[in-house]
PDB file of C-alpha atoms and ligand atoms in Angstrom:
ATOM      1  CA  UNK A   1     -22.504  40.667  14.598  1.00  0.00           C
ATOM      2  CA  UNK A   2     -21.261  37.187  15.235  1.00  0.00           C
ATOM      3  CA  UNK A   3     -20.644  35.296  11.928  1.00  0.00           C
ATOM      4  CA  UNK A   4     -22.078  32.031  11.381  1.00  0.00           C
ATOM      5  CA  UNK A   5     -20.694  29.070   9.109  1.00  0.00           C
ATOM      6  CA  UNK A   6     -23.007  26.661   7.633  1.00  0.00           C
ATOM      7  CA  UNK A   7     -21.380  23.323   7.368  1.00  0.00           C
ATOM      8  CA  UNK A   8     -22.363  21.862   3.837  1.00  0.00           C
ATOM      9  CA  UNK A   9     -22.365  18.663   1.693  1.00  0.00           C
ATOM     10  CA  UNK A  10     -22.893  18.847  -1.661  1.00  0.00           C
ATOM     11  CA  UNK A  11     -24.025  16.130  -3.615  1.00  0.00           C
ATOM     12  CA  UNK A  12     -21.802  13.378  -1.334  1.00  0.00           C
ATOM     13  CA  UNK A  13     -20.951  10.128  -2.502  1.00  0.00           C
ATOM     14  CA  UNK A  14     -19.213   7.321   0.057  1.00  0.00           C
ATOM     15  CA  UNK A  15     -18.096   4.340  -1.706  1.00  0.00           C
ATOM     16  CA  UNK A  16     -16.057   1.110  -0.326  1.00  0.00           C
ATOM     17  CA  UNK A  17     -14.097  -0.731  -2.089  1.00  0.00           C
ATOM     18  CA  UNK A  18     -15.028  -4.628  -1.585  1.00  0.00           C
ATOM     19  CA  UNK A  19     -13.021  -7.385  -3.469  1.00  0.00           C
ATOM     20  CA  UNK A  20     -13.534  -6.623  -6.875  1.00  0.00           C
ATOM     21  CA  UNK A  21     -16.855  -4.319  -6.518  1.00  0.00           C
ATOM     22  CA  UNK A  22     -17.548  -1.646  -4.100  1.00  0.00           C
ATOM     23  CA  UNK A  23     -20.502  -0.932  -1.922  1.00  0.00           C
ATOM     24  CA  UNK A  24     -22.795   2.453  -2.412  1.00  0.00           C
ATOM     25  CA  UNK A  25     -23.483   3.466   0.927  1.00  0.00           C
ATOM     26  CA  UNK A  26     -23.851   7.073   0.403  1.00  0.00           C
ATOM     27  CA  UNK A  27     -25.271   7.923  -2.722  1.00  0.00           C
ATOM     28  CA  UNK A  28     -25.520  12.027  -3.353  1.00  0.00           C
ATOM     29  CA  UNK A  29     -26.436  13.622  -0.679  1.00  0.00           C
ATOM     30  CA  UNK A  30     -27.145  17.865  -0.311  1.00  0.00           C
ATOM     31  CA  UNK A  31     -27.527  19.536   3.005  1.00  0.00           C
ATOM     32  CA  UNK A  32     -27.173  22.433   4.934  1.00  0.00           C
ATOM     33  CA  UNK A  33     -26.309  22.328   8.620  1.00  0.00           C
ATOM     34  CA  UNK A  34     -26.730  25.773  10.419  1.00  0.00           C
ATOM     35  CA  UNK A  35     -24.323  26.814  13.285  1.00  0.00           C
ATOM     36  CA  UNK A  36     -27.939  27.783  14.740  1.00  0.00           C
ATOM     37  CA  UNK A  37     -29.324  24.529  14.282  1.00  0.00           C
ATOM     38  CA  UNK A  38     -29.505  20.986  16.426  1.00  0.00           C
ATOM     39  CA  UNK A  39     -29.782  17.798  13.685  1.00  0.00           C
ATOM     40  CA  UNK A  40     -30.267  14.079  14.645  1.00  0.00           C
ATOM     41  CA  UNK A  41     -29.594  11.783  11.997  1.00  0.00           C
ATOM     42  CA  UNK A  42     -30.883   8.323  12.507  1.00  0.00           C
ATOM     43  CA  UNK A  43     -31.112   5.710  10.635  1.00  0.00           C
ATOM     44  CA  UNK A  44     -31.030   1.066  10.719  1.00  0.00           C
ATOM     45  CA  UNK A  45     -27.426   0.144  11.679  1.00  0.00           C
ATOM     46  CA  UNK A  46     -25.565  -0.291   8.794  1.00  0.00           C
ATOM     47  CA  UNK A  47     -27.129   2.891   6.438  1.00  0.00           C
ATOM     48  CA  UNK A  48     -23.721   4.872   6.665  1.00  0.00           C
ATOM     49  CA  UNK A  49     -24.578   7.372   9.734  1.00  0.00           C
ATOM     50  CA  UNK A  50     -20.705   6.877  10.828  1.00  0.00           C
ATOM     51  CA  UNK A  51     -19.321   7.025   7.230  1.00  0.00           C
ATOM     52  CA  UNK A  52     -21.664  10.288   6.777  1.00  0.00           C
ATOM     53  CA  UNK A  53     -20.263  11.970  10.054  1.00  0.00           C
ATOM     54  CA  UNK A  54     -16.709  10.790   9.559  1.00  0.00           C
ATOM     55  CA  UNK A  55     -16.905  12.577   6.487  1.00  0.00           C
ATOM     56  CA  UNK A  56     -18.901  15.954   8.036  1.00  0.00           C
ATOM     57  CA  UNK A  57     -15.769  15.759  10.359  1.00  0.00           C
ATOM     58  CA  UNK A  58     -13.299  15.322   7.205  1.00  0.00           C
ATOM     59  CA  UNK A  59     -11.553  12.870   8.396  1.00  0.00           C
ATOM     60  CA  UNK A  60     -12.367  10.516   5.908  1.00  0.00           C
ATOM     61  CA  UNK A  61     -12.576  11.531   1.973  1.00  0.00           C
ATOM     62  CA  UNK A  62     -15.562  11.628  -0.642  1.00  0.00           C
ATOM     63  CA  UNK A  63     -15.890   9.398  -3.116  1.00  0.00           C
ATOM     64  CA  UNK A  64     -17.513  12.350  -4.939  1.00  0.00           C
ATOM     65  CA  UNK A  65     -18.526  15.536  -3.692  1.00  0.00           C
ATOM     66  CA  UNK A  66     -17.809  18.226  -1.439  1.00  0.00           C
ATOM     67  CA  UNK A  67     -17.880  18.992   2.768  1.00  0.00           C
ATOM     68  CA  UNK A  68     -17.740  22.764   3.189  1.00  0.00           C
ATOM     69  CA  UNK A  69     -17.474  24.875   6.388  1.00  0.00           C
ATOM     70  CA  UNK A  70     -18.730  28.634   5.503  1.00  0.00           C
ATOM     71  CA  UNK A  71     -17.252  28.872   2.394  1.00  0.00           C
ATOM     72  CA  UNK A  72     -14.014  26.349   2.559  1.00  0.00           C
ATOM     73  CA  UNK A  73     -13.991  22.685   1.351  1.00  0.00           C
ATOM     74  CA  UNK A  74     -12.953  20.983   5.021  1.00  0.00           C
ATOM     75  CA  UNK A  75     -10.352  19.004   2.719  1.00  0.00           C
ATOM     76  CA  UNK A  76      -8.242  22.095   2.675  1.00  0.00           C
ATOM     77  CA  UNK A  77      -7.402  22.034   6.714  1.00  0.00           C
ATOM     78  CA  UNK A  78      -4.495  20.961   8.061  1.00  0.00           C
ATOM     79  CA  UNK A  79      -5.410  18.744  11.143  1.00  0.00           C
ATOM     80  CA  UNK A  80      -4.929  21.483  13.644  1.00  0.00           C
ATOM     81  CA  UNK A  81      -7.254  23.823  11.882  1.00  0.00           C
ATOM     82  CA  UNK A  82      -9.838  21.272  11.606  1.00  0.00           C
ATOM     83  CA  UNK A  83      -9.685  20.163  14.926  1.00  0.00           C
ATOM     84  CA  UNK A  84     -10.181  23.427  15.720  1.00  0.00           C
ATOM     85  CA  UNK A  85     -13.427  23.740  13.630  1.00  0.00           C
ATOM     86  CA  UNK A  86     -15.151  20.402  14.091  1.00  0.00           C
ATOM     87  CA  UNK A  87     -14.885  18.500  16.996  1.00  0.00           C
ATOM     88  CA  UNK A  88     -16.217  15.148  16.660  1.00  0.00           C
ATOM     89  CA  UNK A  89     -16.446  12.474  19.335  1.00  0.00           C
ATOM     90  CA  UNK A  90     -16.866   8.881  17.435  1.00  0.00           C
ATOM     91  CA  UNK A  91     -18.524   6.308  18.270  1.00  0.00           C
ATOM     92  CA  UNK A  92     -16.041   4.453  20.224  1.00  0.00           C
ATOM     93  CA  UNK A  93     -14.079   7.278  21.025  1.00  0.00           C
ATOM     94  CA  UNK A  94     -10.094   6.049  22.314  1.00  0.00           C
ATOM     95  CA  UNK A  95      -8.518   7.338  25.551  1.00  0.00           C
ATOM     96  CA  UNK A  96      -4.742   7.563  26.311  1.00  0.00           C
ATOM     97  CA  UNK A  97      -4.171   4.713  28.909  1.00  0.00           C
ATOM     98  CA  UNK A  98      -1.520   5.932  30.530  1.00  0.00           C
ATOM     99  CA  UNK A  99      -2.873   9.762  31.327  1.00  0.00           C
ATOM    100  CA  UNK A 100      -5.573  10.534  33.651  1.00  0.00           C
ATOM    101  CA  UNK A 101      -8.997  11.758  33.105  1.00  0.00           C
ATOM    102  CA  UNK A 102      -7.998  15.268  33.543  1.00  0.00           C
ATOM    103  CA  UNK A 103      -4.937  14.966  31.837  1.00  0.00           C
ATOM    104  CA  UNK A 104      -6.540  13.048  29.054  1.00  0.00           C
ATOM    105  CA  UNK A 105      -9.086  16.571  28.575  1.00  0.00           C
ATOM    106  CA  UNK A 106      -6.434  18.762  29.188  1.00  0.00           C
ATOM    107  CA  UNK A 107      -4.009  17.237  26.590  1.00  0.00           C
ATOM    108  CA  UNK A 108      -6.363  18.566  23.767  1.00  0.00           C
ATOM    109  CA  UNK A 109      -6.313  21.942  24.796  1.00  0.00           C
ATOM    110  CA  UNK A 110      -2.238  21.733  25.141  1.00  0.00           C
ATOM    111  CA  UNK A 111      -1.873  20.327  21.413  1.00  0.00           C
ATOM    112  CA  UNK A 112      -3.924  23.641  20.351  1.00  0.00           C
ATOM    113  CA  UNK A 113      -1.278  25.860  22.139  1.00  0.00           C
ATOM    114  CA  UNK A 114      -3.171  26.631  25.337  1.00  0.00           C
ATOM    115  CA  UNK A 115      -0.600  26.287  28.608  1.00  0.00           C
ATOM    116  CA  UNK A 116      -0.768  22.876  30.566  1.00  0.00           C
ATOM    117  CA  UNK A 117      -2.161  25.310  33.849  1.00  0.00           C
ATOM    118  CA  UNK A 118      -4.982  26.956  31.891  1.00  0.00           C
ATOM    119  CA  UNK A 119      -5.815  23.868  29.962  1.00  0.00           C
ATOM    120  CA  UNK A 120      -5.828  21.905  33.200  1.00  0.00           C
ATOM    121  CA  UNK A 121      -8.676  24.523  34.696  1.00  0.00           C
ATOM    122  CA  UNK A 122     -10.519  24.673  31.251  1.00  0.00           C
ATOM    123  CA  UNK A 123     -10.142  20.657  31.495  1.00  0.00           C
ATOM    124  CA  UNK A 124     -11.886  20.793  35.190  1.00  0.00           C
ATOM    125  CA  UNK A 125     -14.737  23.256  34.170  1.00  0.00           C
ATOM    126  CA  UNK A 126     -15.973  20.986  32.013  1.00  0.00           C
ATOM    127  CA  UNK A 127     -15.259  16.998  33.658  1.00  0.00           C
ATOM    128  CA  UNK A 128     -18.086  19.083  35.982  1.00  0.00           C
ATOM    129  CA  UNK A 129     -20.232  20.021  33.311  1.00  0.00           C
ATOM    130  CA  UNK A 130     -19.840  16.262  31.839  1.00  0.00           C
ATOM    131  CA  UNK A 131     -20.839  14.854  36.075  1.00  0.00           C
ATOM    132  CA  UNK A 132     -17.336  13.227  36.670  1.00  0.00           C
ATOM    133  CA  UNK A 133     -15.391  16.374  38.598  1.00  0.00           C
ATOM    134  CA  UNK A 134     -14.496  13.246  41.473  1.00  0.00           C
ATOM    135  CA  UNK A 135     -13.128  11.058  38.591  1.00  0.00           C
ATOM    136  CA  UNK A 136     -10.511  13.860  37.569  1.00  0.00           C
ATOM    137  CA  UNK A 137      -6.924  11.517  38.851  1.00  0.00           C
ATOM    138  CA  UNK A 138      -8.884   8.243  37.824  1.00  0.00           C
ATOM    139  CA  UNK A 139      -7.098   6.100  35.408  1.00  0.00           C
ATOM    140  CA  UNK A 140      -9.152   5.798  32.156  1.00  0.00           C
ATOM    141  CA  UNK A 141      -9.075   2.214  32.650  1.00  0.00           C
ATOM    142  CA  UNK A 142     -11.088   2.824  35.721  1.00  0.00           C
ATOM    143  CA  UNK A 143     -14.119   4.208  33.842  1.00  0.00           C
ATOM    144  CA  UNK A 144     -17.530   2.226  32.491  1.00  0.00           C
ATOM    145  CA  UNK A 145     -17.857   2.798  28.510  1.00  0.00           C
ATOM    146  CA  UNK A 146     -20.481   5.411  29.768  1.00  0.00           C
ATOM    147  CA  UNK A 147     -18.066   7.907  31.835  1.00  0.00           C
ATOM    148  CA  UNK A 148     -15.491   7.298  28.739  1.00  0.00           C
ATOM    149  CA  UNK A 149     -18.094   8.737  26.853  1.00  0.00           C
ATOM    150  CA  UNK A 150     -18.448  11.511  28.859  1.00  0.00           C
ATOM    151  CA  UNK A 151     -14.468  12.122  29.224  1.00  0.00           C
ATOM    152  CA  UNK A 152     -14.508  12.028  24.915  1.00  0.00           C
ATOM    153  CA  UNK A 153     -17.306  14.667  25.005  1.00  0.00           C
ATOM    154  CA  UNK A 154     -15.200  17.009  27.460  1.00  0.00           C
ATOM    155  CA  UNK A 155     -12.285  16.664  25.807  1.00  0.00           C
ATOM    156  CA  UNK A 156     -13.199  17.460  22.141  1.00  0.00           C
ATOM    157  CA  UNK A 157     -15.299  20.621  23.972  1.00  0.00           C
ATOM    158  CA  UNK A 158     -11.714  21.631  24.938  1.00  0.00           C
ATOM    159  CA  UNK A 159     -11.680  23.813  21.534  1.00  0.00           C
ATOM    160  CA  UNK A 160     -14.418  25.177  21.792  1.00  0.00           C
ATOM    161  CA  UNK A 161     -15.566  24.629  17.710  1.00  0.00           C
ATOM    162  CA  UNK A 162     -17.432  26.236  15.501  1.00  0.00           C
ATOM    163  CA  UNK A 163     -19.537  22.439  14.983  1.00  0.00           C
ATOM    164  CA  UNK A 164     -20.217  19.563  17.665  1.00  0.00           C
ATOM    165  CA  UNK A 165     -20.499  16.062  16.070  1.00  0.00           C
ATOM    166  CA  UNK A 166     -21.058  13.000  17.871  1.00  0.00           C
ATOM    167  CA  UNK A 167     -21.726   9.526  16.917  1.00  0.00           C
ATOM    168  CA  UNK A 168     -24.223   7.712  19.348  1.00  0.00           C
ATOM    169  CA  UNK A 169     -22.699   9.289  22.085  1.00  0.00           C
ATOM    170  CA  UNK A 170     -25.074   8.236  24.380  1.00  0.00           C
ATOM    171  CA  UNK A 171     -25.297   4.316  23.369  1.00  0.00           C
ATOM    172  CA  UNK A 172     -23.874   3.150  25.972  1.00  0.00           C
ATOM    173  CA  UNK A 173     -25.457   4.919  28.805  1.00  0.00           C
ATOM    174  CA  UNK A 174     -28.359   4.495  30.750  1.00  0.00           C
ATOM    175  CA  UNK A 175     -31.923   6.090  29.746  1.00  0.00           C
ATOM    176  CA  UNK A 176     -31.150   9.147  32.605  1.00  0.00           C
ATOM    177  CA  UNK A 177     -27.908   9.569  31.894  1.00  0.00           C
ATOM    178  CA  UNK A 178     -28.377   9.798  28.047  1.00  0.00           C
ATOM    179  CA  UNK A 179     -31.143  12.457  28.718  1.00  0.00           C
ATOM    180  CA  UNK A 180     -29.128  14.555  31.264  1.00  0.00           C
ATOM    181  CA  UNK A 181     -25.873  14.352  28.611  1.00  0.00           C
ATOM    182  CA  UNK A 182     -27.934  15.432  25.662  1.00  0.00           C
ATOM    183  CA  UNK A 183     -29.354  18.285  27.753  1.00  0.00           C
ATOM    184  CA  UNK A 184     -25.985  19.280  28.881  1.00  0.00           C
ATOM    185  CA  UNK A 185     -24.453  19.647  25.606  1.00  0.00           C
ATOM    186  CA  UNK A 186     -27.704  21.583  24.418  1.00  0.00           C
ATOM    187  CA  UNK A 187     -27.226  23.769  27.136  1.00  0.00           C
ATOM    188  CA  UNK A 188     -23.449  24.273  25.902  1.00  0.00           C
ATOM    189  CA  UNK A 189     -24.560  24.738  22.450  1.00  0.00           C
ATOM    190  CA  UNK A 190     -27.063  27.744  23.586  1.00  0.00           C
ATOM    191  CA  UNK A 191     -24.222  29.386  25.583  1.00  0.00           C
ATOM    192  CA  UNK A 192     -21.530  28.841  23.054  1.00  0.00           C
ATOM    193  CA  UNK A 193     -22.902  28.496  19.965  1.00  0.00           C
ATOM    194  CA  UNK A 194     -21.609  25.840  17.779  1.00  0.00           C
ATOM    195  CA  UNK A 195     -23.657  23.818  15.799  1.00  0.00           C
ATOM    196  CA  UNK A 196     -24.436  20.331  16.740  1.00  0.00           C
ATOM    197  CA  UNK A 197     -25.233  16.847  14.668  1.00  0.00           C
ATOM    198  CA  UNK A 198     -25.912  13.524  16.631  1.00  0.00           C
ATOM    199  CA  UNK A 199     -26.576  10.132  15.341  1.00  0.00           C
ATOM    200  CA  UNK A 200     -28.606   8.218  17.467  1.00  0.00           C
ATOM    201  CA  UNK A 201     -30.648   4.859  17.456  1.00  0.00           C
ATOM    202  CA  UNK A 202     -32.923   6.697  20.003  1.00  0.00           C
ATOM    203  CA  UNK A 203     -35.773   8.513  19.279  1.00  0.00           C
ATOM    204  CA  UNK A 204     -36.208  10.530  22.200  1.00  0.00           C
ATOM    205  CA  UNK A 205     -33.059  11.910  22.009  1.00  0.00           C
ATOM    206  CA  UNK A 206     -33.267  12.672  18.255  1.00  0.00           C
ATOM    207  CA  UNK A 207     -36.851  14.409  19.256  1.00  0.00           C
ATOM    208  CA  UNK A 208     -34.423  17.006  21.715  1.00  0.00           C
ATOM    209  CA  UNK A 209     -33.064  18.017  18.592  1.00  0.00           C
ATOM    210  CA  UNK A 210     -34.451  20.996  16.246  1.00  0.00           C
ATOM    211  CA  UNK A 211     -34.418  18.779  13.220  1.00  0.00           C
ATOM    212  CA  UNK A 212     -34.805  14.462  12.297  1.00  0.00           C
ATOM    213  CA  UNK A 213     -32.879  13.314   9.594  1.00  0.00           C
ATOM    214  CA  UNK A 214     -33.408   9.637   8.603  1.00  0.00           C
ATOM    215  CA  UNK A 215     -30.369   7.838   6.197  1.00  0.00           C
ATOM    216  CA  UNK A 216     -32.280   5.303   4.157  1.00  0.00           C
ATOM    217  CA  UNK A 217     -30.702   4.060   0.930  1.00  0.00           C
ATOM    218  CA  UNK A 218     -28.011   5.926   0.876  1.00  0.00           C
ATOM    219  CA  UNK A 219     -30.245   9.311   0.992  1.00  0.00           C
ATOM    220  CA  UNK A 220     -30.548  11.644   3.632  1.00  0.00           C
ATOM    221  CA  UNK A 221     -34.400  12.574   4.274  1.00  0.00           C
ATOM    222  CA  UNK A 222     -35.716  15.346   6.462  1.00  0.00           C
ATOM    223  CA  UNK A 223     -38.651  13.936   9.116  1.00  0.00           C
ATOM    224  CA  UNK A 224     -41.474  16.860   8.950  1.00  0.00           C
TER     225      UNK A 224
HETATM  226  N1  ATP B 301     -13.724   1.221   6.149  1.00  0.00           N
HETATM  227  C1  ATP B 301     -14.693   0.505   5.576  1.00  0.00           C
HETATM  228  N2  ATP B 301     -14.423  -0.409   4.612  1.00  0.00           N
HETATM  229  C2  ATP B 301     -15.403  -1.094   4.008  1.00  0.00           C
HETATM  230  N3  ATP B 301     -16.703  -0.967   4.305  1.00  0.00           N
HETATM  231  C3  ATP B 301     -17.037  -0.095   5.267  1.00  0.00           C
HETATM  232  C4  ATP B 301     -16.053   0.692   5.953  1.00  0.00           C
HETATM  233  N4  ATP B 301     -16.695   1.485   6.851  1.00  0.00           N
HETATM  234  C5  ATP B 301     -18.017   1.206   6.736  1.00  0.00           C
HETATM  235  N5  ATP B 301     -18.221   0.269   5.788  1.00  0.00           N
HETATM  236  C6  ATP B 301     -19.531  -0.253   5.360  1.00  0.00           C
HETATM  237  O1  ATP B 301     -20.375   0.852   5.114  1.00  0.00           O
HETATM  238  C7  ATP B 301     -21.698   0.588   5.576  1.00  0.00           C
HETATM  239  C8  ATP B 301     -22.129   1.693   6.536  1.00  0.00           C
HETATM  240  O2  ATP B 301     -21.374   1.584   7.749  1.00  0.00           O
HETATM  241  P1  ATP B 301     -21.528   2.630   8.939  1.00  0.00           P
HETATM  242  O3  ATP B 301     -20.556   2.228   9.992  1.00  0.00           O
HETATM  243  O4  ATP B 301     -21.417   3.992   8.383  1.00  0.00           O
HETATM  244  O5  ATP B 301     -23.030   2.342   9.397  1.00  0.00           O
HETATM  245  P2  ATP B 301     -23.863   2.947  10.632  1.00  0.00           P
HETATM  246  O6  ATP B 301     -25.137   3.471  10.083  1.00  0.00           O
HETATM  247  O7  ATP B 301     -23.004   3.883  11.389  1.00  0.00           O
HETATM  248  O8  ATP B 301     -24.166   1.646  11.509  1.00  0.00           O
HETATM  249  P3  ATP B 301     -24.344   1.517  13.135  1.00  0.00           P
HETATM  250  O9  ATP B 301     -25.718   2.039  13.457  1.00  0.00           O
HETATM  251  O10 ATP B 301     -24.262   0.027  13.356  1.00  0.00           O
HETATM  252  O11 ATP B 301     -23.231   2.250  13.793  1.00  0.00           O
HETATM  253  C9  ATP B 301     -21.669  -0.810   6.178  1.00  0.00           C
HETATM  254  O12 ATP B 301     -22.130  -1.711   5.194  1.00  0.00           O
HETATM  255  C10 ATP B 301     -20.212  -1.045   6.477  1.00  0.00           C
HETATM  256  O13 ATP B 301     -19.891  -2.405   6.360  1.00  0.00           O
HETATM  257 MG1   MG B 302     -22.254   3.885  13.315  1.00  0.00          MG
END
């Protein structure tokens, strides 16, 4: 039987240091996120969605608290491990300028070890999942913020992780495209698995997912 890791906060506190004071923005916050499971966590810009899923990704530290995958605070990966484990795409996600678009994919699965040939055909599977198989020798530079998007989703797929997290991935795109994207990485998600957590200003797309999370007040709350 395939083993499943819940990814886990426990009682998660985000503070920033401003001047002399600091600002609350997340103030203890307990959840599970299955592997099974599809989340959307929305929330007025502002309320911490990014800090939350920077931290869900660990690559930013709790002022309190704990991020666990299965049973392992995220704080004890290296990068590589992590990387590995929890692919995030953020929410304005940086390209290498002077690579490609398929070299730009491919490079990710390279830095995990894979060869530059089979990384370069993993790399082209999924450009065509993502709708940009023509745009595989374009310079980055050449892209709209949309397709960038797109090219940030493929390439963090490249490890194929245990958890998908992406920060208003679809903001910049069109009302089509944004639906077509989200139902292409749920279609991923049913064939491979991982689990996957979304912030999004856009309720339709939050409604694709299996579960609504609002952050209000530095709280988390589940939508019935
Ligand atoms: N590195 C930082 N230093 C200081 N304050 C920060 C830092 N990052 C975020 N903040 C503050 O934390 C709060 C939450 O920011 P965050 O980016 O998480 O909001 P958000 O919900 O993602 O907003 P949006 O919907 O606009 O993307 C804001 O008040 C922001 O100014
Ligand atoms: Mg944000």
């Amino acid at each position: 039987m395939k083993q499943s890791f819940d990814l886990t906060i426990h009682n998660l506190y985000k503070n920033f240091a401003q001047k002399k004071d600091f600002i609350p923005v997340l103030k203890g916050i307990t959840y599970s996120f299955c592997q099974e499971k599809s989340y959307a966590i929305m929330g007025a810009s502002g309320t911490g969605k990014s800090t939350l899923m920077h931290l869900l990704a660990g690559l930013d530290s709790p002022s309190d608290g704990i991020v666990a995958l299965g049973d392992e605070s995220v704080a004890k990966y290296s990068t590589q491990q992590r990387a590995q484990q929890i692919a995030f795409v953020v929410q304005s996600p940086t390209l290498i300028k002077e690579l490609s678009v398929i070299e730009n994919i491919a490079l990710a699965g390279a830095l995990a070890g894979q060869s530059w040939d089979k990384s370069l055909e993993y790399a082209r599977n999924l450009l065509d999942k993502v709708g940009l198989s023509d745009f595989d020798n374009y310079n980055v530079g050449q892209l709209s913020g949309g397709q960038k998007q797109r090219v940030a989703l493929a390439r963090a797929l490249m490890q194929k992780p245990k958890f998908l997290l992406t920060d208003e991935l679809t903001g910049n795109l069109d009302h089509q495209t944004s639906l077509a994207i989200m139902h292409f990485v749920l279609e991923l998600k049913k064939e491979w698995g991982f689990g996957l957590i979304i912030s999004t200003h856009n309720y339709e797309i939050a409604t694709l997912m299996d579960e609504q999370l609002v952050l209000k007040d530095g709280l988390l709350i589940k939508q019935s």
